[in-house]
Each structure stands twice: as structure tokens, then as C-alpha cells.
CSV table of C-alpha atoms in Angstrom, one decimal:
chain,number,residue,atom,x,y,z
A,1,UNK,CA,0.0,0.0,0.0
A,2,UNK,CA,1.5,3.6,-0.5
A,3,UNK,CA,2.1,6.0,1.4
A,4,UNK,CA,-0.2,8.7,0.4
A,5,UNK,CA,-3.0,5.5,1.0
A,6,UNK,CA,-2.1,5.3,4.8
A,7,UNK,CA,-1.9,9.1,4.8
A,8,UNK,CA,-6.0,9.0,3.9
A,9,UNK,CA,-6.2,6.4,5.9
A,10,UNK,CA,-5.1,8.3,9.0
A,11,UNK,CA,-7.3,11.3,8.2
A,12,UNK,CA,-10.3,9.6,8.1
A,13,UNK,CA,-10.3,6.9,10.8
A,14,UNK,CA,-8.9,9.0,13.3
A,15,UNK,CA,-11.4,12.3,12.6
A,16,UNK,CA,-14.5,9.3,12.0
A,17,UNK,CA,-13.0,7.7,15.9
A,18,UNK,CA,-13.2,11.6,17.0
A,19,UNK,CA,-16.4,12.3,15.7
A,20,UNK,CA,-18.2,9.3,17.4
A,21,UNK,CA,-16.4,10.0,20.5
A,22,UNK,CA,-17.3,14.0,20.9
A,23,UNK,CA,-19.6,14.8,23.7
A,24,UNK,CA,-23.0,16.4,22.0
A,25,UNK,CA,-23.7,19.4,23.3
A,26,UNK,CA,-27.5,20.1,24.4
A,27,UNK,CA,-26.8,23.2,26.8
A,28,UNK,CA,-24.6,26.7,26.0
A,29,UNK,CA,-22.6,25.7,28.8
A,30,UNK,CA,-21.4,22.6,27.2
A,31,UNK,CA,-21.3,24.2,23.9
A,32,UNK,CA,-19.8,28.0,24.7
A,33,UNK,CA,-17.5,27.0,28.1
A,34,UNK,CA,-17.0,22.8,28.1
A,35,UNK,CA,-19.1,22.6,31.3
A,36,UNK,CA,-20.3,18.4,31.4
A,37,UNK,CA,-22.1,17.4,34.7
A,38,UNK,CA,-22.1,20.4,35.8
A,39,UNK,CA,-18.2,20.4,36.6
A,40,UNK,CA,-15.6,22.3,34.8
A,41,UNK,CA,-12.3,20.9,33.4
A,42,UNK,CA,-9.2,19.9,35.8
A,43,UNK,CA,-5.9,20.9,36.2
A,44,UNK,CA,-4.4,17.9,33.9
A,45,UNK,CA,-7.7,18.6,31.5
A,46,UNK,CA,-6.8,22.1,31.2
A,47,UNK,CA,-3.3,22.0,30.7
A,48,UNK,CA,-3.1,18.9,27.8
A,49,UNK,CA,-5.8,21.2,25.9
A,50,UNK,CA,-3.8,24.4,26.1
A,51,UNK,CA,-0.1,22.5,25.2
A,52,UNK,CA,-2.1,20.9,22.6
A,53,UNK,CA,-4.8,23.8,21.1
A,54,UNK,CA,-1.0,25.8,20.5
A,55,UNK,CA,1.2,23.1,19.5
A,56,UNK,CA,-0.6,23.8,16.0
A,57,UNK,CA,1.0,22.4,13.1
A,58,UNK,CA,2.4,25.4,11.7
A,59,UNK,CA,4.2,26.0,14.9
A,60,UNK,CA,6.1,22.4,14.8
A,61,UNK,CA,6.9,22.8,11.4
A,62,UNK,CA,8.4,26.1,12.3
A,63,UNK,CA,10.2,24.4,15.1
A,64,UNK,CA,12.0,21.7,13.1
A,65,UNK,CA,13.3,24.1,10.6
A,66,UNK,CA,14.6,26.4,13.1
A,67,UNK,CA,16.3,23.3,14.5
A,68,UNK,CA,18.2,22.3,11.2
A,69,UNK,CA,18.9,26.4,10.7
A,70,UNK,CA,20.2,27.1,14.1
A,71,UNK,CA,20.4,24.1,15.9
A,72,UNK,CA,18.6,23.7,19.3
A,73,UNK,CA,18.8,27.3,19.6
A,74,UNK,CA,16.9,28.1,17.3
A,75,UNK,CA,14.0,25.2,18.8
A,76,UNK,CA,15.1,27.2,22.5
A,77,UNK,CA,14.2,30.6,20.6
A,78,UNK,CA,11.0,29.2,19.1
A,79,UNK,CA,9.8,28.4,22.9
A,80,UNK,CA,10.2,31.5,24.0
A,81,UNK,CA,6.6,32.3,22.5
A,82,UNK,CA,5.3,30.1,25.6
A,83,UNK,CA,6.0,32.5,27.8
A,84,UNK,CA,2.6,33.5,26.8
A,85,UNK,CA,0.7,31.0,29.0
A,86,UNK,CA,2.5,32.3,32.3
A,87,UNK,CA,1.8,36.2,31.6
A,88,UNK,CA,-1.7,35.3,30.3
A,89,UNK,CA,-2.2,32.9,33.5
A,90,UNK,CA,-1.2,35.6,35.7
A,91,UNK,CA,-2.6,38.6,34.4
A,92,UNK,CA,-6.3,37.0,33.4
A,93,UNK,CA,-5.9,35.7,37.2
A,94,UNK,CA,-5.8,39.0,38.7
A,95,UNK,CA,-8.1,40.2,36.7
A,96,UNK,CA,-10.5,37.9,38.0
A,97,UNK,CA,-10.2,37.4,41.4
A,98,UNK,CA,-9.3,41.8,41.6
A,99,UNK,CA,-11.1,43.0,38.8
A,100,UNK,CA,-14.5,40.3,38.7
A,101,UNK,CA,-14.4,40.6,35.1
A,102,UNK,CA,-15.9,37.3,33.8
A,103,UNK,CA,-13.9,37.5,30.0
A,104,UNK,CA,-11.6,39.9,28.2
A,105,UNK,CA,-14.8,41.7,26.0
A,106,UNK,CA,-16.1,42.3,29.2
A,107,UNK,CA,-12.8,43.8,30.9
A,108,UNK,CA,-12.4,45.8,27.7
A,109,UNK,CA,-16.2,47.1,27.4
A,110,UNK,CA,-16.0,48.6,31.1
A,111,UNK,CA,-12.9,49.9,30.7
A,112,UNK,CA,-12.7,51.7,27.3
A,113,UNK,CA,-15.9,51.4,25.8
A,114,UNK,CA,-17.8,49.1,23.1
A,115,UNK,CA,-15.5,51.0,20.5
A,116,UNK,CA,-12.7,48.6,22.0
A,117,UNK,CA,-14.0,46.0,22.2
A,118,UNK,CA,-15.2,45.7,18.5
A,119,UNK,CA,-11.9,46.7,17.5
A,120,UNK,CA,-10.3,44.0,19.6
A,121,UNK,CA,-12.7,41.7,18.2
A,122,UNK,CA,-11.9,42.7,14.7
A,123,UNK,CA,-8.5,41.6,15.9
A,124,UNK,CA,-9.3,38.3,16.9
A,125,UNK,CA,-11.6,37.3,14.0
A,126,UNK,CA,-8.3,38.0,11.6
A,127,UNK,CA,-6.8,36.3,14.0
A,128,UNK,CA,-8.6,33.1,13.4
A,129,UNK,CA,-9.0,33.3,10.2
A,130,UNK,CA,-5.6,33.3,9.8
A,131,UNK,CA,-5.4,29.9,11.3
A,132,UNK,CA,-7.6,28.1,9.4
A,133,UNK,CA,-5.6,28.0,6.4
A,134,UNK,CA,-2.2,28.1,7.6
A,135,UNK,CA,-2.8,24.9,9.7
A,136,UNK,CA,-4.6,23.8,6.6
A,137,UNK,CA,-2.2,24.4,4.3
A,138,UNK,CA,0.6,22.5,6.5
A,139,UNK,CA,-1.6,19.6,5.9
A,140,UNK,CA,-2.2,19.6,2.2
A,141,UNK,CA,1.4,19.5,1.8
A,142,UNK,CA,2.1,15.9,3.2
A,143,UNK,CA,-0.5,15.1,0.6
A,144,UNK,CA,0.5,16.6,-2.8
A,145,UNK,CA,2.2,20.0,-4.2
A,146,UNK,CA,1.0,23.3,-3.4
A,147,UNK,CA,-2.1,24.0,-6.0
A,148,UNK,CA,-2.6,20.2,-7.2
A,149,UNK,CA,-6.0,18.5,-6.8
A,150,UNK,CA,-4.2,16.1,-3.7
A,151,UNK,CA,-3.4,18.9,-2.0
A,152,UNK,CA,-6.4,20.9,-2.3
A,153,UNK,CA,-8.9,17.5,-1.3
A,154,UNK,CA,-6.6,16.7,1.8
A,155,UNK,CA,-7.5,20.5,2.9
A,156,UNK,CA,-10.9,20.1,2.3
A,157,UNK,CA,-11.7,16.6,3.8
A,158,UNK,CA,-9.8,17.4,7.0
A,159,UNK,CA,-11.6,20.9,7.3
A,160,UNK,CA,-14.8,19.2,6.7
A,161,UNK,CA,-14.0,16.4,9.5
A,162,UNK,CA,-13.0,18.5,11.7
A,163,UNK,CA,-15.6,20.7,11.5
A,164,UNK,CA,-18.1,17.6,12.1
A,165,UNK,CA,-16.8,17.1,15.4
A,166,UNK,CA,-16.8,20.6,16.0
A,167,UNK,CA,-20.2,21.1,15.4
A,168,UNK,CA,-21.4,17.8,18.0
A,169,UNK,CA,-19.9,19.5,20.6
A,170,UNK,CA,-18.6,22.8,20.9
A,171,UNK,CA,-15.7,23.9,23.4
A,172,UNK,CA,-16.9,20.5,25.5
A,173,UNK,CA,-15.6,18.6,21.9
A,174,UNK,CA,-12.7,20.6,21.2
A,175,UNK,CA,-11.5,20.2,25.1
A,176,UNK,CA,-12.4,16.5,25.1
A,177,UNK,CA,-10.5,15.6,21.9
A,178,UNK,CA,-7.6,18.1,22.8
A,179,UNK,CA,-6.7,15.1,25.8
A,180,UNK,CA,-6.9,12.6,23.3
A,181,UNK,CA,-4.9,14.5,20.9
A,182,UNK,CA,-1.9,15.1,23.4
A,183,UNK,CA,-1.6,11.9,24.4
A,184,UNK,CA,-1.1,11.1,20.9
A,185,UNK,CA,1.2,13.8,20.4
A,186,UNK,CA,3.3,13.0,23.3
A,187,UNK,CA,3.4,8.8,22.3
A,188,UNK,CA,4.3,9.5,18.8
A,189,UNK,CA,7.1,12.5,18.9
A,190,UNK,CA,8.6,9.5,21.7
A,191,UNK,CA,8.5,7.1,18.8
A,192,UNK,CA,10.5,9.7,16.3
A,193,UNK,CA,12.8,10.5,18.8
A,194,UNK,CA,13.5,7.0,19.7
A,195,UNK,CA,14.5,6.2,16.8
A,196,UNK,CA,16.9,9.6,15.8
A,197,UNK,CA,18.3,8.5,19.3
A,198,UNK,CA,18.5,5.1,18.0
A,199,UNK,CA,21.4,5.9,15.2
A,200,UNK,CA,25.0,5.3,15.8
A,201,UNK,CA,25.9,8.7,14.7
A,202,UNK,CA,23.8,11.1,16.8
A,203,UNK,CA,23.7,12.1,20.7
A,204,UNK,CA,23.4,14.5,23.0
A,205,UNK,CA,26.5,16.1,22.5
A,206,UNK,CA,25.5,16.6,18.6
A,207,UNK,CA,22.1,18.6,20.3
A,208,UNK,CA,23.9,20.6,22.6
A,209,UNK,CA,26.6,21.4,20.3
A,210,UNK,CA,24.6,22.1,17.4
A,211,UNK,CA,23.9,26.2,17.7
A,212,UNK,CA,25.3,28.9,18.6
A,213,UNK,CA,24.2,31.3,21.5
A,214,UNK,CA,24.8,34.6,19.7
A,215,UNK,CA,21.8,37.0,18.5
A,216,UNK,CA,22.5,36.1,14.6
A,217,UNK,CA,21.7,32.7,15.1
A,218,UNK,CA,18.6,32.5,17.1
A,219,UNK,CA,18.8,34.9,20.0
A,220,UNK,CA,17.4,37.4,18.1
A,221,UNK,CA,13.9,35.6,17.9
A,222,UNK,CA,14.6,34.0,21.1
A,223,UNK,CA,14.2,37.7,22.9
A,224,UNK,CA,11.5,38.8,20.2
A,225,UNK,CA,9.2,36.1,21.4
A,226,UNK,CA,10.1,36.7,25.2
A,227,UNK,CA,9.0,40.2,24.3
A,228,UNK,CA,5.7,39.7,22.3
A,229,UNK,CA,4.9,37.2,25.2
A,230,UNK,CA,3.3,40.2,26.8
A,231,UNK,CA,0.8,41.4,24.2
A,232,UNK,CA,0.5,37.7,21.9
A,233,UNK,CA,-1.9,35.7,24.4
A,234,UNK,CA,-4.9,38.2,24.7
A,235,UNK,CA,-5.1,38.6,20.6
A,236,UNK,CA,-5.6,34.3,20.8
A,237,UNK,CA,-8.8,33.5,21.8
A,238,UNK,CA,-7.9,29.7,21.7
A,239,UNK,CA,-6.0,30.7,24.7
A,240,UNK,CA,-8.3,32.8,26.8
A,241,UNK,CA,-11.2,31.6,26.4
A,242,UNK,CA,-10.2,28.5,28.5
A,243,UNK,CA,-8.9,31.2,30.8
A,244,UNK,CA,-12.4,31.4,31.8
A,245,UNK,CA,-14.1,28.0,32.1
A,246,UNK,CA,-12.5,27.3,35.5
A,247,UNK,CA,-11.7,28.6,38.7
A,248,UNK,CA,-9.1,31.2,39.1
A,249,UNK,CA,-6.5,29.2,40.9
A,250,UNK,CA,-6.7,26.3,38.7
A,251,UNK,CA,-6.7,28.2,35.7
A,252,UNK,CA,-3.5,29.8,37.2
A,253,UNK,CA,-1.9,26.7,37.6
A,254,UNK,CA,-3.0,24.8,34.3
A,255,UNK,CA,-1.5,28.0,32.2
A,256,UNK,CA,2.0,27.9,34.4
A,257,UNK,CA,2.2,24.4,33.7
A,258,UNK,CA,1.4,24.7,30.0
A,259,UNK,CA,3.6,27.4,29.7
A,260,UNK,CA,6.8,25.2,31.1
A,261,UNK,CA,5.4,21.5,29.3
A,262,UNK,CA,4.7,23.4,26.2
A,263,UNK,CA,8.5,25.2,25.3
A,264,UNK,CA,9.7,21.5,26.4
A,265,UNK,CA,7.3,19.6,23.9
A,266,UNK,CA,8.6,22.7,21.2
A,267,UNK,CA,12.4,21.9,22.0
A,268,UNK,CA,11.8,18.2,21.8
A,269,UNK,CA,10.4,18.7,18.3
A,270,UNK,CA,13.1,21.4,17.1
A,271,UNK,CA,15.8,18.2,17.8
A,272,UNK,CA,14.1,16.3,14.4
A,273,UNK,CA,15.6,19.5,13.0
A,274,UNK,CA,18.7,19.5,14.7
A,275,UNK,CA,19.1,15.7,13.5
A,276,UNK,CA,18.1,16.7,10.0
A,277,UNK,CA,21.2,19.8,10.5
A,278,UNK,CA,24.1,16.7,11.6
A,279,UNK,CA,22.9,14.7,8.4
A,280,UNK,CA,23.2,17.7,6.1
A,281,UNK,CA,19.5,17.6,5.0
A,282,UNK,CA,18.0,20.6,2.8
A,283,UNK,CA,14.8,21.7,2.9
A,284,UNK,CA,11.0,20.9,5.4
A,285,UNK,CA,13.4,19.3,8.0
A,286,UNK,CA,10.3,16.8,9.0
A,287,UNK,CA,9.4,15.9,5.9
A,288,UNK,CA,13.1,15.2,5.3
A,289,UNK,CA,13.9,13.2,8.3
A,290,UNK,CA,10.7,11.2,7.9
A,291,UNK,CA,11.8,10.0,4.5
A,292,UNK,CA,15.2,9.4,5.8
A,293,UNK,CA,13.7,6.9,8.3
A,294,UNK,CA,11.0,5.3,5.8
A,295,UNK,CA,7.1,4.7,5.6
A,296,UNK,CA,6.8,4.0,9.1
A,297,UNK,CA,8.2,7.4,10.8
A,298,UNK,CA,7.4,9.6,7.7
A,299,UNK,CA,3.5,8.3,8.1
A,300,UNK,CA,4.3,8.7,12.5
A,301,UNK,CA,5.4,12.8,11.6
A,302,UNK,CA,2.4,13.0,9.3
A,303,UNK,CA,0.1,12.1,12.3
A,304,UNK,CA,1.6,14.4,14.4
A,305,UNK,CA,0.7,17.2,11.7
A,306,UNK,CA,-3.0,15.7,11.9
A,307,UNK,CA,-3.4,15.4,15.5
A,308,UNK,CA,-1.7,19.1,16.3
A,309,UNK,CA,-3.8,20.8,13.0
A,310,UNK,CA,-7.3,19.5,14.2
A,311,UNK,CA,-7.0,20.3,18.1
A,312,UNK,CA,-6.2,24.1,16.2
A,313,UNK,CA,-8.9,23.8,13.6
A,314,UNK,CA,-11.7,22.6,16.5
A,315,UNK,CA,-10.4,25.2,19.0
A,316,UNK,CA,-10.4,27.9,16.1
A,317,UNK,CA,-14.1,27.0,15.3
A,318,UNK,CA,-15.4,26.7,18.8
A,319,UNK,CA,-13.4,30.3,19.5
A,320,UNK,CA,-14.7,31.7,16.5
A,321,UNK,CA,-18.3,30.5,17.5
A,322,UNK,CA,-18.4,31.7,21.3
A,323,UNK,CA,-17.1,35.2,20.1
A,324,UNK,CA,-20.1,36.1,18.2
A,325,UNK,CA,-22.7,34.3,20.3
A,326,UNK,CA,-21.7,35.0,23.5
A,327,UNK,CA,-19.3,38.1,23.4
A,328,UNK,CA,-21.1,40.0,21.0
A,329,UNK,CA,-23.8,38.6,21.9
A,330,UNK,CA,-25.0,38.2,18.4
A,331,UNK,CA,-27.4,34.9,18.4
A,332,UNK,CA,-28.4,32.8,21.6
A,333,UNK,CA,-29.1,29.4,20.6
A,334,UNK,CA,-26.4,26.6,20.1
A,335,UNK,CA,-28.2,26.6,16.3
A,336,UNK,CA,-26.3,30.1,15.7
A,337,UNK,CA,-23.2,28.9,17.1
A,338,UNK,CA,-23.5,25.7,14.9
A,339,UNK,CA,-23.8,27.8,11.8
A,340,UNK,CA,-20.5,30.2,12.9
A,341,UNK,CA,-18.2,27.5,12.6
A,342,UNK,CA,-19.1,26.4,9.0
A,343,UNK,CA,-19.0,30.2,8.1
A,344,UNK,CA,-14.9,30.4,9.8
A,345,UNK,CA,-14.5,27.6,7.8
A,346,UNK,CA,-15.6,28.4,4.7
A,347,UNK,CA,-14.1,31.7,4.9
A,348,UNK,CA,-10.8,30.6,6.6
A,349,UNK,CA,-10.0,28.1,3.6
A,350,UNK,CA,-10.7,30.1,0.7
A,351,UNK,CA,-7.1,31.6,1.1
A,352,UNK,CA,-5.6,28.2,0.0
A,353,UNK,CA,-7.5,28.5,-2.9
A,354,UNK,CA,-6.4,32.3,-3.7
A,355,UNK,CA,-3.1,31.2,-3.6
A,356,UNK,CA,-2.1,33.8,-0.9
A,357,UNK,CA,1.5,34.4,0.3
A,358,UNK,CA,1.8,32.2,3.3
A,359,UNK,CA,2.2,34.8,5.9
A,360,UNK,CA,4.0,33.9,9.4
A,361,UNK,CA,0.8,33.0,11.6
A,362,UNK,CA,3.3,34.2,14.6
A,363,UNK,CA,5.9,36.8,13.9
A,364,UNK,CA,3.7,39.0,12.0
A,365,UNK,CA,1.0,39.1,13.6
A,366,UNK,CA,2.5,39.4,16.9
A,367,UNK,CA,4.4,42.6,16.0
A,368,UNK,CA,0.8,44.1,15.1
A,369,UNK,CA,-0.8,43.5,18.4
A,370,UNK,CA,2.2,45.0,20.8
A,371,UNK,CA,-0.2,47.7,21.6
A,372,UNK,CA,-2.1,45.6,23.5
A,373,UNK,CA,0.9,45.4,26.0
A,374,UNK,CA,0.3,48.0,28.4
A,375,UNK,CA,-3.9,47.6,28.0
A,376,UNK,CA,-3.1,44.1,29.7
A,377,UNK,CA,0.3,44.2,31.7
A,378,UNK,CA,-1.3,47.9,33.3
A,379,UNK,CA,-5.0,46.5,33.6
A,380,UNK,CA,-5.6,47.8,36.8
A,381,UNK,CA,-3.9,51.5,35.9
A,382,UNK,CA,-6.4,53.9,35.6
A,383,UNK,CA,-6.3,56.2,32.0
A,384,UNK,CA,-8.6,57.8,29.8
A,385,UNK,CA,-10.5,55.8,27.1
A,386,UNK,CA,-7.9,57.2,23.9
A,387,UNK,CA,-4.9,55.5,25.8
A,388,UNK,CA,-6.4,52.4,24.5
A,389,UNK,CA,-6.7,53.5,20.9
A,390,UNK,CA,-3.3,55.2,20.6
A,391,UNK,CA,-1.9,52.0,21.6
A,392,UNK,CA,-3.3,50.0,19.3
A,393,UNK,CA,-2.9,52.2,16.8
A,394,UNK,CA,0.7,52.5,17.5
A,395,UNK,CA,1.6,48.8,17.7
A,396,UNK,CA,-0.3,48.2,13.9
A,397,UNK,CA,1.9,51.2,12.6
A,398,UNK,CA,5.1,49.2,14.1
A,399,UNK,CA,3.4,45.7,13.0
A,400,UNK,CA,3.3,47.6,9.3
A,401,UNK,CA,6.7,49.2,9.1
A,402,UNK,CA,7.7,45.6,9.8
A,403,UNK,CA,5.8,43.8,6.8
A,404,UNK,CA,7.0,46.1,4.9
A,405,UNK,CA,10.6,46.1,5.8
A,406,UNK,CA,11.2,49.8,6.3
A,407,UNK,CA,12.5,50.3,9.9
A,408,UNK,CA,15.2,52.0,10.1
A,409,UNK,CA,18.5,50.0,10.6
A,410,UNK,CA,20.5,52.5,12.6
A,411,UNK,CA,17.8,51.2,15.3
A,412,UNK,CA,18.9,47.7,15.1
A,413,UNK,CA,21.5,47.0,17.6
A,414,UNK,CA,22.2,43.5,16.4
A,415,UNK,CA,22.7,41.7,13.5
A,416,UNK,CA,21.7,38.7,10.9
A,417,UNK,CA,18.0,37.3,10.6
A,418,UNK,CA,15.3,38.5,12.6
A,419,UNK,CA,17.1,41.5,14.0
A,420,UNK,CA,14.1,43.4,12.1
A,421,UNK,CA,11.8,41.7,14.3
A,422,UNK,CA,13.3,42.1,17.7
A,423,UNK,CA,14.3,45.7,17.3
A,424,UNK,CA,10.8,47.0,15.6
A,425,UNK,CA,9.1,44.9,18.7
A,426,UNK,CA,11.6,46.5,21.1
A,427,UNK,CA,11.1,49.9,20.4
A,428,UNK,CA,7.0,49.8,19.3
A,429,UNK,CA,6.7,48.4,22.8
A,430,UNK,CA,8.3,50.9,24.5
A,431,UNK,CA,6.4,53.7,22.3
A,432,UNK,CA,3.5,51.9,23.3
A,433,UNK,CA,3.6,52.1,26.9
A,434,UNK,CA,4.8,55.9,26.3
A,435,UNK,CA,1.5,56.6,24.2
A,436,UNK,CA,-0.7,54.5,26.5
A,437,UNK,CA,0.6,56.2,29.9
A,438,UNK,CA,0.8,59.9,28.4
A,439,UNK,CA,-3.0,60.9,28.4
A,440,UNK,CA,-3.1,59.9,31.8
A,441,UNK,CA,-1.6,63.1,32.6
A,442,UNK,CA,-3.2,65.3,29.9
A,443,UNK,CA,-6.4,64.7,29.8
A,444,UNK,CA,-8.1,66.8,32.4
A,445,UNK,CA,-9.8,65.4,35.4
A,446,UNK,CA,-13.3,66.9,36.0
């Protein structure tokens, strides 16, 4: 049987076993906030789904080929972004138990207005939409060239699949098959790297010295991710919303631990890269090192993509789904909410088919939301509604100036790739907190 066979094979007996294993949601608390029998998700529940809702497979692609560029550096650098789990665990905590907001919308609406909040929603929506088809499109390349009829049905079945289970249950689905899915994740990336480990002609020494600590190879995304930590988490509503669905001091500890378990699961994967740097491969480092290691790894790496992508894809619908039922408050019934997924779906794939410039679902995006720094990290600070505009504002002009590579470079104190990203994020993030802070002491108090 080929390979491609097994590859269908995988896609459609795992999403089928999903499907038929999804709770079915009757009530808006199992749909909207994963409530069953009345009880909220645990610690261990909370912290698989979060590893696992971010451990998308964009991101582990991205983490394999910064392993064969930089060696475990750049995998090291990559984890930086999960820094985002303890700031958002922290912050959203305080907000809770200090503030009694019950959700960020909520937070935002009281604090600067509905104005805001539909901004910051605009934000998100792109957000998600974004991650539809760059998950997508990570899968439809195990399956055929970009723009052949393979690898436009492989995006198409899986979306559809996904969606099925989506649909059935809600954020109680997505949650439920998240548990499965990291379990899965965490057997088969021990299978691949028991058998790397399992050569004569790689070890730990080849991991450890494989990169080097210096800002042109690695450290300058390693310190750009530590930085957009602060603002990244609260423009992802596949991370906040379960920020919300349990109590405070749980959620508090479920993100601390995701945050730790989640750069370590990152690493692991950047050392497939690493292995693919020591055996002078060229290209997707997974893809290579799967090959390298025949049907049975290659097909082991292609489930990974499948598990990762769908615990996204579900997450992205049920996000997508509670945002316009329940935070704007746009439609009531779980019919409505049903219906909101197909639409992000539909909407979310027809990039493939435009044949848009794969932008970075991370980097990029992450420099344009660095205004919402100081609205999170200063919650509490009191300032006058325009702090949170000028903010924003500010971070998109910094996100832009980055897309469109024209920041100056007598800014950039360091050198080689990425320097572009660390510096523009350094200094938007300090005008940020300038602009946010300033009003505070113009504007007049009646």
C-alpha cells in the first residue's frame, strides 16, 4: 500500500473515531464553556488542551526548521513564545479574582468602551481566520504540491471532518478531543525520537553542540518572542477563552504548567531539525527526516501534523463560534453557534484557494498586536479611554513598518536574521507604553 494510501487512511479513521467520541452538546454551557455534569475541566484537563490547542502544526513545522537552521537554539528561541501562557495565567488571574471581570470583552467594554471591544474583536476574528488555512495548508502539503488536486482535497476533507466534530460539541468537543490528541502527540514525537536517538551517529552532544548562543543565530527571535509574550496571548482566543471556564486558581496553575510542558514539547520537536542539521539535509526538516527513516516514521510525523492541526482547527471553530454568540452577543441558541463555525471555515480556507502568500501566523502578527501590551500588563492603571486607541494604533503602525521592511536599521543594535523583528518589537513596545501612559496626565480630570 503507498504511502499517500495510509496518509487517507489516517485522516479519516482518526477524525471518524473523533467524531463518534465527541460529547454532543444540548446546553450553552457545554457548547460555549465545556461545562459536562455540571463540573468544569481539571488541572491535567486544562493543561493537555492548552499544550495541545498551540502546539498547531504550523508552529512544529516552524520548530524543526529552526532546528536544522540554528540548531537547538533556534527550537530554544522558538519556545520563547510560551511564555505567553505564564503572563496570560497571571494577568487574566488577577483580573479575575481583583477585577470580577468574567472574560476579556467584558474587561475591555467597562474599561474603554464598546468602540474597543469591537476593534479587539476585529483583531481576533483576523486572528482566526488566519489559522484556518495556515494549519490547513501545513496539511495539504504531506499530501501533494501546493495548487494540485491532492493537495487541495486533503484540505478540504480534513476541514470538513473536523468541522463535524466541531459542530457535535462545541468547546466541550474541542476540550475532550484536545486530551486525546496530546496523548497522541506526546506517544508518537517518543517514537520519532526514539528512533533519531537510536542511530549510531547522533547524541546528545550533537544537540547541545549544534547552535550557537549569539543574536545572529537564534537569539534574536529568542528575545522577540520573550518580548511579544506580553501582548501575543490576549489577541488568541484559543487561549483565553479556557482562561475562563474554570476557577481562578486552577486556571492559574493549568497555564503555568502549559507554559513550562509546552516550550519543552517545542524543543523536543526542534531536535528532528537538529538531527536533520548533523545529516546535512535541505529543505522541510520533518518531511526530510521522515523520509530518511522510511514509511513507518514519515506516516508517525504525518500524524503528528494531523493530531496538532485538528486540536487548532476545532479550537479555532469553537473560538470563533463563542465570540459572536456569546461576546457580541449576536445569536443565543447553540443553532447560531452551529452555523458560525461552518461560516470560519468556509471563509478561513478560501485563502488556499487564492493562492495567498503564506504569511507567518506568529511573527507577524505578533508585532501588530504590541499595543495591546500595556492595555493588559497595566490593567488595573487607571487612563482615559484614547490610551487604548493610541496603543493600538501605534503597535499596527510598528506591525506595518515591519511587513513592509522599512524600519530604520541605525535602530537595530544587532545583527543577521530577525534582527528586524526584535528591534521594531523593542522599540513599538516601549512607544506603546509611552503613548498609553501619556493621556493619563493630559487629559483633564473633571
Amino acid at each position: 500500500m503507498e504511502t499517500i494510501h495510509w496518509q487517507w487512511t489516517l485522516i479519516l479513521v482518526s477524525s471518524l473515531i473523533l467524531f463518534f467520541l465527541s460529547p454532543l452538546a444540548k446546553t450553552r454551557d457545554q457548547f460555549f464553556k465545556a461545562v459536562s455534569n455540571r463540573k468544569a475541566p481539571n488541572t491535567l484537563v486544562l493543561t493537555g488542551s492548552l499544550i495541545i490547542s498551540w502546539i498547531f502544526a504550523k508552529s512544529i513545522t516552524n520548530a524543526a526548521n529552526l532546528g536544522l537552521d540554528y540548531g537547538i537554539v533556534g527550537g530554544v528561541a522558538y519556545a520563547g513564545y510560551y511564555l505567553s501562557f505564564a503572563v496570560a495565567g497571571i494577568l487574566i488571574y488577577q483580573m479575575r479574582t481583583k477585577g470580577r471581570f468574567k472574560s476579556i470583552h467584558e474587561f475591555l467594554t467597562t474599561k474603554f468602551g464598546k468602540g474597543a471591544m469591537a476593534i479587539f474583536s476585529i483583531l481576533i476574528a483576523i486572528r482566526l481566520f488566519n489559522e484556518v488555512w495556515s494549519n490547513t495548508m501545513v496539511i495539504g502539503s504531506y499530501f501533494g504540491e501546493s495548487g494540485s488536486q491532492p493537495y487541495y482535497l486533503a484540505i478540504i476533507v480534513f476541514t470538513v471532518l473536523t468541522l463535524a466534530y466541531a459542530v457535535k460539541g462545541g468547546l466541550s468537543s474541542s476540550i475532550f478531543t484536545d486530551v486525546i490528541q496530546m496523548v497522541l502527540f506526546s506517544v508518537l514525537l517518543m517514537i520519532i525520537l526514539g528512533t533519531i536517538f537510536s542511530t549510531e551517529d547522533f547524541s546528545t552532544t550533537d544537540i547541545v553542540t549544534s547552535g550557537t548562543w549569539s543574536f545572529e543565530l537564534g537569539l534574536n527571535l529568542f528575545f522577540a518572542a520573550i518580548i511579544q509574550s506580553f501582548s501575543y496571548p490576549f489577541h488568541d482566543p484559543v487561549l483565553t477563552d479556557r482562561a475562563f471556564i474554570t476557577s481562578p486558581k486552577v486556571t492559574r496553575r493549568s497555564f503555568l504548567l502549559a507554559s513550562i510542558l509546552g516550550a519543552i514539547c517545542i524543543i523536543l520537536f526542534s531536535v528532528i531539525g537538529v538531527y536533520a542539521q548533523t545529516q546535512g539535509m535541505k529543505g522541510q526538516a520533518a518531511v526530510e527526516v521522515g523520509k530518511a527513516f522510511g514509511v513507518i516514521i514519515l506516516l508517525v510525523i504525518n500524524f503528528i501534523m494531523i493530531t496538532s492541526a485538528a486540536s487548532t482547527l476545532d479550537s479555532t471553530f469553537s473560538s470563533f463560534s463563542k465570540l459572536l454568540a456569546v461576546d457580541l452577543k449576536m445569536g443565543k441558541d447553540l443553532t447560531f453557534g452551529r452555523i458560525s463555525m461552518a461560516i470560519i471555515a468556509i471563509l478561513g480556507t478560501l485563502p488556499v484557494f487564492l493562492d495567498v502568500e503564506i504569511l507567518s501566523a506568529t511573527t507577524i502578527s505578533g508585532t501588530m498586536v504590541i499595543g495591546l501590551t500595556p492595555v493588559f500588563v497595566f490593567w488595573n492603571m487607571k487612563v482615559p479611554r484614547i490610551s487604548f486607541y493610541l496603543s493600538v494604533i501605534c503597535g499596527l503602525v510598528f506591525g506595518v513598518v515591519l511587513v513592509f521592511g522599512v524600519f530604520p536599521e541605525s535602530l537595530m543594535f544587532t545583527e543577521g536574521k530577525y534582527a528586524d523583528l526584535l528591534w521594531v518589537n523593542v522599540w513599538g513596545i516601549l512607544s506603546c507604553i509611552i503613548i498609553y501612559i501619556i493621556p493619563k496626565f493630559i487629559v483633564i480630570k473633571r
